[in-house]
Amino acid sequence: MMNMASPEMLHCLSTSGNVAGNGTDMTVFERQRVRMKWQQEQFQQQQQQQQQSYFGGNEFSMFSMGGQVGQAQQFHGLINGDSAGVGDLLGRAVKADPGLENVWPEFGKLTMPGTGFNVENAGFESAGILNCSGFEMNHTTSRTSSCPLAAAEAKVRESVLPEKIASAVGRESFKKRKADKVQSPKVVAEEETKDKRIKGCAEDGSPRSLRQTITKTAPPPLQPPQPPPPPTTTIEKHQQILQRFQKFKNPTTFMFEHGEARPLTATAWPKEREKISERMKYLQDLVPGCNKITGKAGMLDEIINYVQSLQRQVEFLSMKLAAVNPRLDFNIDNFLAKEVFPACAANFPTIGMSSEMTNPSYLHYDPIQQVATCGAEMGINPAEIALRRTISAPVSIPDTFLDSCFTQIQPSSTWDADLQNLYGPEFHQGRLMSFPSQAAFTGPIDASNLKMEM
Amino acid sequence: MRPPTSLKKEFLKKWIMGLQLCSSSKKEMSFLERKKAIKLSADVAMASARNATTRWSRALISNASKDDSNKGLVECILGPESESLKRASMSLVLCNKRNRSKKILRKSCSIRRARKSSSQMVMASSIAKRLVKKRTQVLKSLVPGGGSMSEFSLIEETLDYILSLRAQVDVMRHLANATELLNRK
């Protein structure tokens, strides 16, 4: 209804204005007055509508703002001036009625686009009517209808609208973001999302155009030159760090400065790759049970498991040793007694004499020398040795002891089976390699004893 | 590679020395204290058996020397070369810090790169790479001083470390068994 009315009216006015001479001025003037009253009535109607449904009712009046730069500036002024206060804008909109008189002059300041302005302008005499005509010009150019008051109100509401959208959708984000730059894309984004949502709505024409206008108008005014906001996400932080270290563009060259590290991926270095594969093969031999596994990940897995198990064994054995030795005196020479190692006794030199001869300060001990000097001494009673032995006396570790322990390997199928039962599934089967040496060590002792120990 | 027996001999020598020191210094020790002393002296002995030629041994020594209570023990076990070894280990620590900052840089680069690829073919290889990477990280955490090594050196260090651990375990086990037998008799 309103859409159609004013263009027709204007058309009539223009035609009448052109046709008639002076007489038409008066008639035009009178008609302007009539129109003003009519528009005021319209505005009052709109006001009522506004109070009923703020958001939905008068949106169709909003698209009078379409394509008008001046109003964009107004919008800009409103937004910048009062970005935080949604409530203020709301108050402004409510006060549109009494505040209209203020709004009118603002509109008067707007630079009106369109050539049609001049045509009508000639017919008007009073400044007050000029304002009114200005609004009319707005309407003609925009091909929409609404009274200038409605336009003013619409402008106010428009400024409120994006704020309302933002508040409805992401009020929290607004409060968090300090920089306006971040705000504006958010506003636009939120409006666009709302735009899509409202598309299916019955009053779709106006909201869409409204969003469009807002998206058009919002970005330009809300881009004041500002320093970049502080990084709010980890990506931005990383980027900042990267910018600072741009000189180290090639990480591999950066690493090679100190000649230490190589690039993690071996693809760039065929020699390295060869070496790596060589080492992996060696590891395969070392780590039991890796013969079947191909592929780096599986191999690494096995290696990790093995290292972990070895470390755990060390822990366990140290605990065991601590439990067995209340005083931490490890008199290895006692081990060399005939009674313990009848099989290897012949090889062991006794330490009895050495304890007397050697310096009590263990720091100066030289076990190999002692072994050499006492090699001939045999057959001394190990009990005497134990009695004479003092804790501070150095312990000589004859090479032969170790040789006999570690090199004699007497594997037997029954032995292996027993050990398997002993150690259960957690020990890798391949580790039986180490058990035969243990078997040599405790040669005379049968498996049952071992079980009890463990 | 050295013959394993010589390694074991050296280890045993130094270890017993360390243990003697521990026992002479404190007459009464709780179970846990004893265990700690045993383990510590074993570890340091093992590391010194390598004479700071490998990174893990240096890292081990430096970690052990950080604690003041262990310093005396470490010095004794290390013997006359302790000062030079300590210096070598300290420099290693500084290198680690530098490498860590480099790695942070590289990670930030790779984060950007990782987001780009998304094709099917790339997925499989990227998964494999990720697995390998995870495991190398775990291995680095296991091997002492592994945090600052490249992949290649990590493998070498792991090899050496495994050998030493093996020797350590063997010797300890034998000692434990012998002690137990002795106590029983």
mmCIF file of C-alpha atoms in Angstrom, chain A residues 87-253:
data_model
loop_
_atom_site.group_PDB
_atom_site.id
_atom_site.type_symbol
_atom_site.label_atom_id
_atom_site.label_comp_id
_atom_site.label_asym_id
_atom_site.label_seq_id
_atom_site.Cartn_x
_atom_site.Cartn_y
_atom_site.Cartn_z
ATOM 1 C CA GLY A 87 20.323 -0.687 25.381
ATOM 2 C CA ASP A 88 21.077 2.860 24.404
ATOM 3 C CA LEU A 89 20.171 2.232 20.827
ATOM 4 C CA LEU A 90 17.034 0.534 21.876
ATOM 5 C CA GLY A 91 16.197 3.494 23.970
ATOM 6 C CA ARG A 92 16.899 5.666 21.002
ATOM 7 C CA ALA A 93 14.576 3.688 18.839
ATOM 8 C CA VAL A 94 11.820 3.876 21.395
ATOM 9 C CA LYS A 95 12.408 7.538 21.698
ATOM 10 C CA ALA A 96 12.172 7.911 17.991
ATOM 11 C CA ASP A 97 8.921 9.717 18.300
ATOM 12 C CA PRO A 98 10.082 12.563 20.468
ATOM 13 C CA GLY A 99 13.508 12.350 18.954
ATOM 14 C CA LEU A 100 12.291 12.652 15.446
ATOM 15 C CA GLU A 101 12.821 16.313 15.428
ATOM 16 C CA ASN A 102 16.466 15.623 16.013
ATOM 17 C CA VAL A 103 16.501 13.027 13.336
ATOM 18 C CA TRP A 104 15.066 15.260 10.725
ATOM 19 C CA PRO A 105 17.934 17.669 10.601
ATOM 20 C CA GLU A 106 20.319 14.765 10.329
ATOM 21 C CA PHE A 107 18.544 13.659 7.301
ATOM 22 C CA GLY A 108 18.706 17.110 5.978
ATOM 23 C CA LYS A 109 22.470 16.918 6.114
ATOM 24 C CA LEU A 110 22.547 13.816 4.053
ATOM 25 C CA THR A 111 23.795 14.209 0.570
ATOM 26 C CA MET A 112 20.982 13.043 -1.533
ATOM 27 C CA PRO A 113 21.846 11.004 -4.546
ATOM 28 C CA GLY A 114 19.878 11.052 -7.692
ATOM 29 C CA THR A 115 19.092 13.548 -10.311
ATOM 30 C CA GLY A 116 15.424 13.533 -9.571
ATOM 31 C CA PHE A 117 16.106 15.653 -6.592
ATOM 32 C CA ASN A 118 16.692 18.706 -8.627
ATOM 33 C CA VAL A 119 13.477 18.372 -10.479
ATOM 34 C CA GLU A 120 11.401 18.508 -7.385
ATOM 35 C CA ASN A 121 13.633 20.910 -5.632
ATOM 36 C CA ALA A 122 12.697 23.728 -7.829
ATOM 37 C CA GLY A 123 9.146 23.550 -6.722
ATOM 38 C CA PHE A 124 9.780 23.919 -3.012
ATOM 39 C CA GLU A 125 10.093 27.087 -1.138
ATOM 40 C CA SER A 126 10.404 26.415 2.562
ATOM 41 C CA ALA A 127 13.316 24.761 4.220
ATOM 42 C CA GLY A 128 11.114 22.569 6.276
ATOM 43 C CA ILE A 129 9.557 21.153 3.241
ATOM 44 C CA LEU A 130 12.979 20.710 1.786
ATOM 45 C CA ASN A 131 13.686 18.174 4.422
ATOM 46 C CA CYS A 132 10.553 16.434 3.590
ATOM 47 C CA SER A 133 11.320 16.447 -0.055
ATOM 48 C CA GLY A 134 14.690 15.114 0.678
ATOM 49 C CA PHE A 135 13.055 12.118 2.167
ATOM 50 C CA GLU A 136 10.858 11.844 -0.793
ATOM 51 C CA MET A 137 13.842 11.862 -3.005
ATOM 52 C CA ASN A 138 15.202 9.039 -0.982
ATOM 53 C CA HIS A 139 12.120 7.130 -1.657
ATOM 54 C CA THR A 140 12.094 7.781 -5.315
ATOM 55 C CA THR A 141 15.625 6.825 -5.823
ATOM 56 C CA SER A 142 15.300 3.721 -3.827
ATOM 57 C CA ARG A 143 11.998 2.807 -5.351
ATOM 58 C CA THR A 144 10.612 2.015 -2.024
ATOM 59 C CA SER A 145 7.981 3.731 -0.064
ATOM 60 C CA SER A 146 7.867 4.845 3.443
ATOM 61 C CA CYS A 147 7.567 8.185 5.037
ATOM 62 C CA PRO A 148 10.716 10.047 5.897
ATOM 63 C CA LEU A 149 9.943 9.666 9.532
ATOM 64 C CA ALA A 150 9.680 6.001 9.033
ATOM 65 C CA ALA A 151 12.969 6.136 7.217
ATOM 66 C CA ALA A 152 14.540 7.949 10.098
ATOM 67 C CA GLU A 153 13.127 5.504 12.490
ATOM 68 C CA ALA A 154 14.177 2.723 10.232
ATOM 69 C CA LYS A 155 17.672 4.072 10.214
ATOM 70 C CA VAL A 156 17.714 4.096 13.974
ATOM 71 C CA ARG A 157 16.308 0.667 14.092
ATOM 72 C CA GLU A 158 18.744 -0.496 11.547
ATOM 73 C CA SER A 159 21.559 0.564 13.741
ATOM 74 C CA VAL A 160 19.957 -1.299 16.542
ATOM 75 C CA LEU A 161 19.291 -4.342 14.465
ATOM 76 C CA PRO A 162 22.824 -5.549 13.871
ATOM 77 C CA GLU A 163 23.566 -4.951 17.477
ATOM 78 C CA LYS A 164 20.551 -6.953 18.384
ATOM 79 C CA ILE A 165 21.551 -9.711 16.079
ATOM 80 C CA ALA A 166 25.000 -9.753 17.516
ATOM 81 C CA SER A 167 23.694 -9.711 21.016
ATOM 82 C CA ALA A 168 21.191 -12.396 20.355
ATOM 83 C CA VAL A 169 23.645 -14.643 18.632
ATOM 84 C CA GLY A 170 26.994 -13.867 20.119
ATOM 85 C CA ARG A 171 26.841 -11.380 22.913
ATOM 86 C CA GLU A 172 29.550 -13.151 24.757
ATOM 87 C CA SER A 173 31.896 -13.064 21.842
ATOM 88 C CA PHE A 174 31.353 -9.351 21.548
ATOM 89 C CA LYS A 175 32.350 -8.831 25.094
ATOM 90 C CA LYS A 176 35.395 -10.963 24.728
ATOM 91 C CA ARG A 177 36.716 -9.423 21.585
ATOM 92 C CA LYS A 178 38.190 -6.089 22.283
ATOM 93 C CA ALA A 179 39.198 -5.021 18.818
ATOM 94 C CA ASP A 180 36.539 -3.589 16.549
ATOM 95 C CA LYS A 181 38.159 -5.241 13.613
ATOM 96 C CA VAL A 182 37.313 -8.579 15.018
ATOM 97 C CA GLN A 183 33.870 -7.439 15.869
ATOM 98 C CA SER A 184 32.869 -6.352 12.441
ATOM 99 C CA PRO A 185 33.514 -9.594 10.617
ATOM 100 C CA LYS A 186 31.683 -11.294 13.395
ATOM 101 C CA VAL A 187 28.749 -8.991 12.974
ATOM 102 C CA VAL A 188 28.745 -9.624 9.292
ATOM 103 C CA ALA A 189 29.081 -13.333 9.756
ATOM 104 C CA GLU A 190 26.332 -13.499 12.259
ATOM 105 C CA GLU A 191 24.099 -11.435 10.110
ATOM 106 C CA GLU A 192 24.795 -13.628 7.180
ATOM 107 C CA THR A 193 23.943 -16.699 9.158
ATOM 108 C CA LYS A 194 20.801 -15.065 10.296
ATOM 109 C CA ASP A 195 20.163 -14.140 6.740
ATOM 110 C CA LYS A 196 20.205 -17.744 5.692
ATOM 111 C CA ARG A 197 17.982 -18.688 8.539
ATOM 112 C CA ILE A 198 15.390 -16.083 7.818
ATOM 113 C CA LYS A 199 15.350 -16.856 4.133
ATOM 114 C CA GLY A 200 12.481 -19.210 4.463
ATOM 115 C CA CYS A 201 10.529 -16.706 6.430
ATOM 116 C CA ALA A 202 7.380 -15.160 5.086
ATOM 117 C CA GLU A 203 8.627 -11.619 5.188
ATOM 118 C CA ASP A 204 11.720 -12.638 3.414
ATOM 119 C CA GLY A 205 12.170 -9.780 1.026
ATOM 120 C CA SER A 206 12.860 -7.112 3.527
ATOM 121 C CA PRO A 207 15.136 -8.943 5.948
ATOM 122 C CA ARG A 208 17.320 -10.122 3.122
ATOM 123 C CA SER A 209 17.730 -6.718 1.736
ATOM 124 C CA LEU A 210 18.263 -5.443 5.213
ATOM 125 C CA ARG A 211 21.076 -7.908 5.760
ATOM 126 C CA GLN A 212 22.512 -6.988 2.462
ATOM 127 C CA THR A 213 22.464 -3.372 3.302
ATOM 128 C CA ILE A 214 24.011 -4.033 6.622
ATOM 129 C CA THR A 215 26.711 -6.196 5.156
ATOM 130 C CA LYS A 216 27.401 -3.551 2.602
ATOM 131 C CA THR A 217 27.411 -0.789 5.086
ATOM 132 C CA ALA A 218 29.023 -2.511 7.995
ATOM 133 C CA PRO A 219 32.480 -3.377 6.726
ATOM 134 C CA PRO A 220 33.563 -0.045 5.319
ATOM 135 C CA PRO A 221 32.871 2.063 8.383
ATOM 136 C CA LEU A 222 34.174 -0.525 10.780
ATOM 137 C CA GLN A 223 37.673 -0.699 9.460
ATOM 138 C CA PRO A 224 39.531 2.037 11.191
ATOM 139 C CA PRO A 225 43.277 1.718 10.971
ATOM 140 C CA GLN A 226 44.255 -0.246 13.989
ATOM 141 C CA PRO A 227 47.232 -2.321 15.060
ATOM 142 C CA PRO A 228 46.605 -6.044 14.658
ATOM 143 C CA PRO A 229 44.756 -7.469 17.604
ATOM 144 C CA PRO A 230 46.582 -9.725 20.016
ATOM 145 C CA PRO A 231 46.581 -13.345 18.893
ATOM 146 C CA THR A 232 43.590 -15.080 20.223
ATOM 147 C CA THR A 233 44.166 -18.564 18.858
ATOM 148 C CA THR A 234 47.170 -20.806 18.907
ATOM 149 C CA ILE A 235 47.415 -20.622 15.142
ATOM 150 C CA GLU A 236 47.862 -16.904 15.274
ATOM 151 C CA LYS A 237 50.446 -17.233 17.971
ATOM 152 C CA HIS A 238 52.372 -19.713 15.896
ATOM 153 C CA GLN A 239 52.171 -17.403 12.971
ATOM 154 C CA GLN A 240 53.553 -14.587 14.997
ATOM 155 C CA ILE A 241 56.437 -16.725 16.133
ATOM 156 C CA LEU A 242 57.059 -17.748 12.563
ATOM 157 C CA GLN A 243 57.105 -14.168 11.401
ATOM 158 C CA ARG A 244 59.751 -13.396 13.909
ATOM 159 C CA PHE A 245 61.906 -16.266 12.818
ATOM 160 C CA GLN A 246 61.457 -15.829 9.112
ATOM 161 C CA LYS A 247 65.172 -15.846 8.600
ATOM 162 C CA PHE A 248 65.233 -19.496 9.530
ATOM 163 C CA LYS A 249 63.126 -20.377 6.575
ATOM 164 C CA ASN A 250 64.742 -23.677 5.893
ATOM 165 C CA PRO A 251 64.741 -25.665 9.100
ATOM 166 C CA THR A 252 67.229 -28.167 7.819
ATOM 167 C CA THR A 253 69.889 -25.557 7.189
#
